[in-house]
């Protein structure tokens, strides 16, 4: 028989090695092949069922390794999900802070007529490239109101805003009416009143205000008058009174 580089009379059968007894079996080409590691009295083939006599219990290394790999995989997956959530939350907080910074910042505009005693208006002058109109929300005395977004120059943040487009403000009467309307809104600073963010001069004057995503209270009351509780109506009345 051939056992590695050596020729032997028979394959090792219980020969003491570094890790214990060595058992081998001859294959069809008379090569000595190792028995299964759990064989204790020799074997007829390489599998556990080919062992002669009793066998050692199956090694627990493989299940333990699988368990460690599963736990490690779960830990890695949870870590990745946690990092993604933290990154997403950080970006959301950063976006809110940026929006608050842009919404609170403005320039103080003086009344057009020095004789007027109107309050200063905290607003900004927008560029037409910063504003994008998306859809029409309604129309009023001076023009049409659009839902839009404001993308400040040099930034990628998109701030939802309401854009009132004045159709014709070239006439003297229309100009003063629009100016009075702008000064009236811009001089007010109250948590229950929509704040004027600024104006965008051009062929069509655009007044930019905060966007009310839930729409008009009046429309909501008309559509849901039967389901609105008296307590909620009273709360709204208190807010209007303030």
XYZ file of N, CA and C in Angstrom:
726
model
N 0.845 -1.190 0.000
C 0.000 0.000 0.000
C 0.885 1.246 0.000
N 0.302 2.340 -0.455
C 1.058 3.590 -0.512
C 0.452 4.566 0.491
N 1.259 5.025 1.434
C 0.830 5.994 2.448
C 1.687 7.238 2.290
N 1.181 8.173 1.500
C 1.975 9.356 1.204
C 3.153 8.975 0.340
N 4.381 9.346 0.708
C 5.552 8.978 -0.097
C 6.117 7.593 0.251
N 5.492 6.927 1.231
C 6.041 5.662 1.726
C 5.208 4.484 1.248
N 5.882 3.359 1.097
C 5.216 2.096 0.803
C 5.137 1.300 2.113
N 3.939 0.836 2.452
C 3.730 0.136 3.722
C 3.012 -1.178 3.454
N 3.156 -2.097 4.408
C 2.498 -3.391 4.270
C 0.996 -3.274 4.496
N 0.592 -2.345 5.368
C -0.830 -2.110 5.603
C -1.026 -0.648 6.025
N -2.221 -0.152 5.814
C -2.518 1.246 6.178
C -2.519 1.385 7.697
N -2.146 2.551 8.215
C -2.107 2.771 9.664
C -3.449 2.437 10.311
N -3.367 1.679 11.393
C -4.578 1.274 12.102
C -4.335 1.460 13.597
N -4.554 2.697 14.068
C -4.342 2.995 15.473
C -2.940 3.455 15.785
N -2.186 3.848 14.756
C -0.838 4.351 14.993
C -0.935 5.684 15.727
N -0.160 5.834 16.793
C -0.235 7.042 17.613
C 0.401 8.215 16.873
N -0.353 9.281 16.746
C 0.146 10.494 16.110
C 0.117 11.665 17.077
N 0.333 12.880 16.542
C 0.373 14.070 17.397
C -0.986 14.357 18.034
N -2.057 14.048 17.329
C -3.402 14.342 17.837
C -4.152 13.084 18.260
N -3.445 12.006 18.452
C -4.093 10.767 18.860
C -3.899 9.677 17.823
N -4.617 8.550 17.970
C -4.477 7.434 17.034
C -4.886 7.826 15.611
N -4.139 7.250 14.639
C -4.406 7.516 13.231
C -4.977 6.256 12.596
N -6.118 6.426 11.917
C -6.752 5.310 11.224
C -6.900 5.678 9.753
N -6.490 4.753 8.887
C -6.621 4.956 7.449
C -7.157 3.686 6.805
N -7.702 3.840 5.601
C -8.230 2.689 4.861
C -7.667 2.732 3.443
N -7.500 1.583 2.806
C -7.002 1.555 1.425
C -8.149 1.768 0.438
N -7.928 2.635 -0.540
C -8.947 2.833 -1.566
C -8.717 1.856 -2.712
N -9.435 2.043 -3.794
C -9.357 1.098 -4.914
C -7.991 1.104 -5.587
N -7.256 2.206 -5.452
C -5.918 2.274 -6.058
C -4.833 1.946 -5.044
N -5.245 1.353 -3.898
C -4.317 0.931 -2.848
C -3.581 2.116 -2.217
N -4.251 3.294 -2.229
C -3.737 4.468 -1.525
C -4.387 4.510 -0.146
N -3.611 4.832 0.885
C -4.142 4.935 2.246
C -4.808 6.300 2.436
N -6.098 6.258 2.745
C -6.867 7.484 2.942
C -7.300 7.581 4.404
N -7.346 8.810 4.960
C -7.720 8.947 6.380
C -9.196 8.644 6.610
N -9.465 8.017 7.742
C -10.848 7.772 8.152
C -11.461 9.059 8.692
N -12.747 8.989 8.941
C -13.423 10.124 9.568
C -12.803 10.384 10.934
N -12.725 11.662 11.325
C -12.040 12.025 12.566
C -12.697 11.435 13.806
N -13.956 10.992 13.704
C -14.644 10.437 14.866
C -14.530 8.908 14.958
N -13.852 8.299 13.997
C -13.676 6.842 14.057
C -12.670 6.483 15.155
N -12.956 5.411 15.901
C -12.077 4.996 17.009
C -11.464 3.612 16.800
N -11.940 2.848 15.805
C -11.417 1.492 15.584
C -11.230 1.194 14.099
N -10.853 2.177 13.347
C -10.651 1.968 11.925
C -11.927 2.199 11.136
N -11.824 2.000 9.806
C -12.979 2.272 8.958
C -12.835 1.545 7.638
N -13.926 1.559 6.884
C -13.943 0.982 5.543
C -14.070 2.057 4.462
N -14.259 3.298 4.881
C -14.418 4.406 3.945
C -14.251 5.735 4.659
N -14.398 6.831 3.931
C -14.120 8.153 4.514
C -15.258 8.734 5.348
N -16.453 8.144 5.268
C -17.609 8.727 5.943
C -17.748 8.202 7.363
N -18.576 8.899 8.143
C -18.788 8.497 9.531
C -19.454 7.129 9.612
N -20.357 6.851 8.666
C -21.043 5.555 8.694
C -20.123 4.390 8.327
N -18.937 4.718 7.786
C -17.977 3.664 7.428
C -17.086 3.267 8.593
N -17.246 3.922 9.746
C -16.395 3.619 10.898
C -16.712 2.225 11.445
N -15.698 1.589 12.001
C -15.849 0.289 12.652
C -15.960 0.504 14.155
N -16.931 -0.130 14.779
C -17.084 0.001 16.221
C -17.708 1.337 16.593
N -17.437 1.750 17.824
C -18.010 2.992 18.344
C -17.345 4.205 17.692
N -18.082 5.316 17.719
C -17.557 6.581 17.178
C -17.652 7.658 18.240
N -16.813 8.657 18.112
C -16.869 9.803 19.019
C -18.074 10.675 18.678
N -18.621 11.393 19.669
C -19.740 12.309 19.365
C -19.298 13.388 18.379
N -20.259 13.873 17.603
C -19.962 14.890 16.589
C -19.363 16.128 17.233
N -18.409 16.717 16.557
C -17.757 17.924 17.067
C -18.737 19.090 17.087
N -18.636 19.891 18.128
C -19.521 21.050 18.267
C -18.911 22.318 17.676
N -17.758 22.155 17.034
C -17.100 23.345 16.496
C -17.931 23.992 15.399
N -18.461 23.138 14.497
C -19.202 23.696 13.361
C -20.464 24.429 13.802
N -21.346 23.820 14.643
C -22.523 24.584 15.101
C -22.150 25.859 15.848
N -21.088 25.783 16.658
C -20.666 26.981 17.390
C -20.206 28.067 16.437
N -19.454 27.663 15.418
C -18.984 28.636 14.433
C -20.151 29.260 13.683
N -21.135 28.422 13.337
C -22.317 28.945 12.643
C -23.069 29.926 13.535
N -23.212 29.569 14.826
C -23.911 30.457 15.756
C -23.183 31.792 15.892
N -21.850 31.723 15.982
C -21.060 32.958 16.086
C -21.226 33.809 14.835
N -21.223 33.152 13.669
C -21.383 33.891 12.411
C -22.767 34.527 12.318
N -23.799 33.782 12.767
C -25.163 34.332 12.733
C -25.279 35.540 13.651
N -24.760 35.391 14.884
C -24.812 36.511 15.838
C -24.023 37.705 15.303
N -22.846 37.417 14.735
C -22.047 38.504 14.165
C -22.749 39.191 13.011
N -23.416 38.377 12.154
C -24.159 38.968 11.040
C -25.309 39.840 11.505
N -26.039 39.354 12.541
C -27.141 40.153 13.086
C -26.625 41.451 13.697
N -25.516 41.355 14.425
C -24.938 42.553 15.038
C -24.505 43.553 13.974
N -23.870 43.041 12.902
C -23.428 43.923 11.824
C -24.618 44.575 11.128
N -25.681 43.777 10.889
C -26.873 44.325 10.236
C -27.523 45.401 11.098
N -27.651 45.115 12.403
C -28.244 46.108 13.313
C -27.398 47.372 13.370
N -26.078 47.200 13.351
C -25.191 48.371 13.385
C -25.365 49.224 12.134
N -25.474 48.558 10.977
C -25.650 49.300 9.721
C -26.977 50.045 9.727
N -28.051 49.352 10.169
C -29.371 50.001 10.226
C -29.340 51.188 11.183
N -28.680 51.013 12.335
C -28.593 52.097 13.314
C -27.825 53.283 12.751
N -26.727 53.011 12.059
C -25.947 54.096 11.463
C -26.747 54.830 10.395
N -27.504 54.067 9.593
C -28.339 54.698 8.562
C -29.405 55.585 9.201
N -30.044 55.075 10.274
C -31.065 55.869 10.961
C -30.469 57.125 11.582
N -29.284 56.997 12.190
C -28.633 58.165 12.783
C -28.257 59.178 11.708
N -27.770 58.677 10.565
C -27.411 59.579 9.468
C -28.650 60.293 8.938
N -29.738 59.521 8.759
C -30.982 60.116 8.255
C -31.533 61.139 9.245
N -31.483 60.814 10.536
C -31.973 61.750 11.549
C -31.107 63.010 11.587
N -29.785 62.814 11.461
C -28.889 63.972 11.446
C -29.157 64.883 10.259
N -29.387 64.276 9.083
C -29.691 65.084 7.898
C -31.017 65.814 8.065
N -31.990 65.141 8.696
C -33.295 65.767 8.906
C -33.182 66.947 9.862
N -32.417 66.764 10.951
C -32.215 67.861 11.902
C -31.462 69.004 11.237
N -30.453 68.656 10.441
C -29.684 69.683 9.736
C -30.573 70.464 8.772
N -31.485 69.750 8.091
C -32.396 70.416 7.165
C -33.349 71.346 7.913
N -33.864 70.884 9.071
C -34.766 71.731 9.856
C -34.058 72.985 10.337
N -32.817 72.826 10.790
C -32.067 73.991 11.260
C -31.797 74.966 10.125
N -31.466 74.416 8.951
C -31.213 75.282 7.800
C -32.488 76.017 7.395
N -33.624 75.300 7.396
C -34.894 75.944 7.054
C -35.236 77.031 8.062
N -35.026 76.742 9.356
C -35.313 77.748 10.378
C -34.406 78.963 10.208
N -33.144 78.697 9.865
C -32.200 79.804 9.681
C -32.615 80.690 8.515
N -33.021 80.072 7.419
C -33.429 80.858 6.256
C -34.751 81.586 6.503
N -35.679 80.910 7.206
C -36.985 81.523 7.432
C -36.916 82.675 8.422
N -35.970 82.616 9.355
C -35.877 83.674 10.357
C -35.018 84.838 9.892
N -34.176 84.603 8.898
C -33.288 85.661 8.443
C -34.008 86.546 7.429
N -33.759 87.825 7.472
C -34.366 88.741 6.520
C -33.735 90.117 6.607
N -34.207 91.018 5.756
C -33.708 92.381 5.760
C -34.823 93.314 6.194
N -34.448 94.375 6.871
C -35.429 95.343 7.338
C -35.727 96.337 6.222
N -36.976 96.324 5.755
C -37.393 97.226 4.682
C -38.159 98.397 5.279
N -37.729 99.616 4.953
C -38.382 100.813 5.462
C -39.644 101.104 4.644
N -40.631 101.825 5.216
C -41.798 102.249 4.443
C -41.377 103.097 3.249
N -42.109 102.954 2.134
C -41.754 103.683 0.919
C -41.931 105.183 1.096
N -42.931 105.573 1.838
C -43.197 106.988 2.078
C -42.697 107.343 3.477
N -41.707 108.244 3.599
C -41.168 108.588 4.924
C -42.206 109.132 5.882
N -43.300 109.710 5.326
C -44.326 110.277 6.196
C -45.182 109.201 6.854
N -45.098 107.963 6.315
C -45.894 106.885 6.888
C -45.300 106.448 8.217
N -46.150 106.027 9.106
C -45.710 105.573 10.419
C -45.791 104.049 10.533
N -45.702 103.406 9.384
C -45.794 101.942 9.392
C -44.546 101.339 10.024
N -44.705 100.160 10.535
C -43.573 99.460 11.122
C -42.635 98.964 10.035
N -41.411 98.691 10.435
C -40.462 98.113 9.502
C -40.887 96.692 9.146
N -40.571 96.294 7.916
C -40.927 94.964 7.441
C -39.664 94.120 7.380
N -39.681 92.997 8.077
C -38.545 92.086 8.042
C -38.784 91.084 6.920
N -38.108 91.284 5.803
C -38.311 90.430 4.629
C -37.018 90.390 3.834
N -37.045 89.697 2.722
C -35.874 89.598 1.862
C -36.302 89.796 0.413
N -35.319 90.095 -0.425
C -35.552 90.247 -1.854
C -35.101 88.957 -2.534
N -36.039 88.258 -3.145
C -35.730 86.992 -3.807
C -35.336 87.215 -5.259
N -34.525 86.300 -5.769
C -34.254 86.239 -7.198
C -35.258 85.286 -7.843
N -35.572 85.544 -9.103
C -36.530 84.669 -9.784
C -36.008 83.243 -9.888
N -34.689 83.078 -9.961
C -34.109 81.734 -10.075
C -34.220 80.939 -8.775
N -34.505 81.620 -7.660
C -34.615 80.929 -6.379
C -35.996 80.331 -6.155
N -36.981 80.786 -6.925
C -38.364 80.371 -6.704
C -38.847 79.474 -7.838
N -39.638 78.492 -7.472
C -40.233 77.592 -8.458
C -41.678 77.332 -8.069
N -42.596 77.688 -8.968
C -44.015 77.465 -8.708
C -44.410 76.053 -9.136
N -45.194 75.374 -8.281
C -45.569 73.985 -8.545
C -47.023 73.857 -8.988
N -47.955 74.356 -8.180
C -49.363 74.239 -8.554
C -50.153 75.388 -7.947
N -51.314 75.654 -8.538
C -52.169 76.754 -8.089
C -52.983 76.307 -6.881
N -52.968 77.146 -5.834
C -53.752 76.865 -4.632
C -55.070 77.622 -4.623
N -55.085 78.778 -5.267
C -56.297 79.592 -5.292
C -55.997 80.959 -5.871
N -57.008 81.794 -5.914
C -56.845 83.148 -6.446
C -57.558 84.126 -5.536
N -57.054 85.365 -5.524
C -57.623 86.395 -4.669
C -57.774 87.706 -5.404
N -57.844 88.784 -4.628
C -58.076 90.107 -5.203
C -56.901 90.550 -6.058
N -55.680 90.281 -5.580
C -54.502 90.808 -6.263
C -53.895 89.835 -7.270
N -54.208 88.570 -7.187
C -53.586 87.630 -8.110
C -53.829 86.187 -7.706
N -52.910 85.332 -8.111
C -53.036 83.889 -7.911
C -51.999 83.404 -6.902
N -52.423 82.474 -6.062
C -51.533 81.904 -5.046
C -51.087 80.515 -5.507
N -49.784 80.292 -5.474
C -49.203 79.021 -5.903
C -48.486 78.352 -4.736
N -48.517 77.038 -4.755
C -47.611 76.280 -3.896
C -46.280 76.183 -4.624
N -45.191 76.467 -3.921
C -43.893 76.461 -4.580
C -42.780 76.077 -3.636
N -41.580 76.134 -4.148
C -40.398 75.846 -3.339
C -39.392 76.976 -3.521
N -38.642 77.187 -2.486
C -37.583 78.200 -2.490
C -36.254 77.480 -2.301
N -35.368 77.641 -3.285
C -34.036 77.037 -3.231
C -33.027 78.177 -3.115
N -32.536 78.457 -1.907
C -31.596 79.570 -1.730
C -30.345 79.393 -2.583
N -29.807 80.516 -3.046
C -28.583 80.485 -3.844
C -27.450 79.827 -3.064
N -26.739 78.921 -3.726
C -25.603 78.264 -3.100
C -25.967 77.154 -2.147
N -27.229 76.731 -2.145
C -27.660 75.664 -1.240
C -28.572 74.717 -2.005
N -28.680 73.490 -1.515
C -29.518 72.490 -2.181
C -30.829 72.248 -1.445
N -31.027 72.914 -0.320
C -32.238 72.715 0.464
C -33.444 73.294 -0.271
N -34.572 72.588 -0.194
C -35.809 73.030 -0.833
C -36.825 73.353 0.257
N -37.203 74.621 0.345
C -38.100 75.079 1.397
C -39.487 75.302 0.798
N -40.513 74.603 1.295
C -41.878 74.827 0.782
C -42.363 76.230 1.149
N -42.903 76.938 0.180
C -43.404 78.292 0.404
C -44.698 78.488 -0.375
N -45.357 79.576 -0.059
C -46.534 80.002 -0.805
C -46.159 81.254 -1.595
N -46.468 81.261 -2.892
C -46.084 82.366 -3.772
C -47.345 83.017 -4.325
N -47.543 84.267 -3.963
C -48.685 85.024 -4.490
C -48.191 85.870 -5.660
N -48.709 85.590 -6.847
C -48.288 86.283 -8.063
C -49.270 87.413 -8.348
N -48.760 88.644 -8.332
C -49.587 89.811 -8.629
C -49.652 89.976 -10.144
N -50.841 89.888 -10.695
C -50.982 89.884 -12.149
C -50.646 91.239 -12.766
N -51.165 92.318 -12.177
C -50.938 93.651 -12.750
C -50.702 94.634 -11.612
N -49.460 95.055 -11.466
C -49.153 96.010 -10.401
C -48.484 97.264 -10.966
N -48.712 97.500 -12.258
C -48.097 98.667 -12.893
C -48.862 99.950 -12.600
N -50.177 99.836 -12.381
C -50.975 101.026 -12.111
C -50.686 101.595 -10.734
N -50.878 102.911 -10.594
C -50.575 103.576 -9.331
C -51.452 103.050 -8.206
N -52.735 102.841 -8.503
C -53.655 102.369 -7.469
C -53.313 100.937 -7.058
N -53.028 100.096 -8.062
C -52.665 98.709 -7.760
C -51.361 98.649 -6.988
N -50.421 99.525 -7.355
C -49.122 99.528 -6.692
C -49.272 99.846 -5.210
N -50.052 100.886 -4.897
C -50.240 101.263 -3.496
C -51.027 100.196 -2.740
N -51.995 99.570 -3.412
C -52.777 98.521 -2.748
C -51.890 97.329 -2.400
N -51.043 96.937 -3.354
C -50.133 95.819 -3.107
C -49.128 96.173 -2.026
N -48.616 97.417 -2.082
C -47.639 97.854 -1.083
C -48.245 97.854 0.315
N -49.466 98.379 0.427
C -50.134 98.383 1.731
C -50.365 96.957 2.230
N -50.749 96.090 1.304
C -50.980 94.687 1.666
C -49.681 94.041 2.157
N -48.583 94.310 1.461
C -47.291 93.735 1.833
C -46.837 94.264 3.188
N -46.977 95.585 3.399
C -46.554 96.178 4.663
C -47.411 95.680 5.822
N -48.705 95.478 5.548
C -49.597 95.004 6.605
C -49.207 93.602 7.055
N -48.882 92.732 6.095
C -48.494 91.363 6.448
C -47.089 91.336 7.035
N -46.176 92.071 6.396
C -44.777 92.012 6.800
C -44.486 92.625 8.146
N -45.313 93.564 8.590
C -45.056 94.214 9.872
C -45.576 93.402 11.049
N -46.295 92.305 10.763
C -46.847 91.472 11.829
C -45.907 90.306 12.114
N -45.703 90.035 13.370
C -44.865 88.912 13.785
C -45.587 88.174 14.901
N -46.364 87.165 14.516
C -47.187 86.444 15.479
C -47.218 84.973 15.085
N -47.248 84.104 16.076
C -47.205 82.663 15.801
C -48.456 82.170 15.091
N -49.570 82.920 15.162
C -50.814 82.495 14.534
C -51.081 83.211 13.211
N -50.119 83.998 12.735
C -50.301 84.752 11.496
C -49.216 84.346 10.506
N -49.622 84.112 9.270
C -48.661 83.752 8.226
C -47.680 84.899 8.036
N -46.396 84.563 8.022
C -45.361 85.592 7.946
C -44.887 85.787 6.513
N -44.695 87.046 6.155
C -44.136 87.385 4.850
C -42.639 87.113 4.869
N -42.180 86.302 3.924
C -40.757 85.981 3.845
C -40.002 86.967 2.965
N -40.669 87.478 1.937
C -39.999 88.436 1.071
C -40.775 88.657 -0.211
N -40.165 89.416 -1.111
C -40.779 89.725 -2.396
C -39.785 89.421 -3.508
N -40.326 89.186 -4.689
C -39.502 88.935 -5.868
C -39.971 89.881 -6.968
N -39.247 90.992 -7.194
C -39.640 91.933 -8.241
C -39.464 91.306 -9.621
N -40.188 91.835 -10.584
C -40.095 91.339 -11.949
C -41.318 91.754 -12.729
N -41.495 91.195 -13.926
C -42.701 91.499 -14.712
C -43.971 91.228 -13.916
N -43.925 90.210 -13.079
C -45.017 89.899 -12.163
C -44.452 89.880 -10.753
N -44.927 90.792 -9.927
C -44.453 90.842 -8.544
C -44.908 89.580 -7.813
N -43.996 88.985 -7.055
C -44.309 87.768 -6.317
C -44.080 88.009 -4.826
N -45.115 87.763 -4.044
C -45.011 87.840 -2.591
C -44.845 86.424 -2.054
N -43.794 86.200 -1.294
C -43.479 84.865 -0.788
C -43.791 84.816 0.705
N -44.639 83.875 1.090
C -45.019 83.714 2.488
C -44.823 82.263 2.910
N -45.004 82.016 4.198
C -44.950 80.648 4.697
C -46.074 79.826 4.075
N -45.791 78.554 3.837
C -46.796 77.658 3.267
C -47.585 76.986 4.382
N -48.901 76.981 4.222
C -49.777 76.270 5.154
C -50.163 74.943 4.499
N -49.470 73.848 4.828
C -49.686 72.581 4.111
C -51.074 71.988 4.302
N -51.771 72.369 5.381
C -53.100 71.801 5.632
C -54.215 72.599 4.969
N -53.861 73.693 4.307
C -54.866 74.452 3.574
C -55.606 75.465 4.427
N -56.733 75.898 3.906
C -57.534 76.937 4.548
C -58.394 76.356 5.670
N -58.423 77.058 6.801
C -59.273 76.636 7.917
C -60.745 76.738 7.526
N -61.084 77.786 6.776
C -62.472 77.981 6.366
C -62.955 76.807 5.512
N -62.123 76.371 4.558
C -62.504 75.237 3.721
C -62.633 73.964 4.557
N -61.739 73.808 5.518
C -61.794 72.617 6.369
C -63.076 72.604 7.201
N -63.442 73.768 7.731
C -64.663 73.853 8.538
C -65.890 73.556 7.680
N -65.907 74.067 6.458
C -67.052 73.824 5.575
C -67.202 72.343 5.224
N -66.075 71.656 5.039
C -66.136 70.251 4.639
C -66.357 69.310 5.822
N -65.948 69.737 7.019
C -66.007 68.834 8.173
C -66.807 69.432 9.328
N -67.808 70.221 9.023
C -68.555 70.909 10.076
C -69.253 69.942 11.028
N -69.614 68.762 10.531
C -70.339 67.810 11.375
C -69.415 66.985 12.266
N -68.125 66.983 11.975
C -67.204 66.140 12.742
C -66.245 66.938 13.620
N -66.339 68.260 13.597
C -65.447 69.092 14.411
C -66.050 69.267 15.796
N -65.259 68.986 16.807
C -65.754 69.080 18.182
C -65.840 70.542 18.624
N -66.748 70.857 19.535
C -66.846 72.233 20.052
C -65.550 72.710 20.707
N -64.829 71.791 21.352
C -63.580 72.170 22.004
C -62.555 72.653 20.983
N -62.500 71.979 19.820
C -61.567 72.383 18.771
C -61.957 73.741 18.194
N -63.245 73.950 17.980
C -63.704 75.250 17.479
C -63.377 76.362 18.472
N -63.566 76.080 19.751
C -63.254 77.071 20.777
C -61.760 77.386 20.784
N -60.943 76.357 20.592
C -59.495 76.557 20.543
C -59.117 77.457 19.372
N -59.736 77.233 18.217
C -59.462 78.078 17.049
C -59.915 79.518 17.298
N -61.057 79.673 17.944
C -61.550 81.026 18.235
C -60.580 81.776 19.147
N -60.024 81.073 20.121
C -59.048 81.695 21.022
C -57.806 82.122 20.247
N -57.356 81.273 19.320
C -56.179 81.612 18.520
C -56.451 82.828 17.634
N -57.646 82.884 17.045
C -58.002 84.039 16.213
C -58.061 85.309 17.058
N -58.610 85.188 18.264
C -58.728 86.357 19.137
C -57.360 86.879 19.575
N -56.401 85.961 19.717
C -55.067 86.396 20.127
C -54.356 87.156 19.017
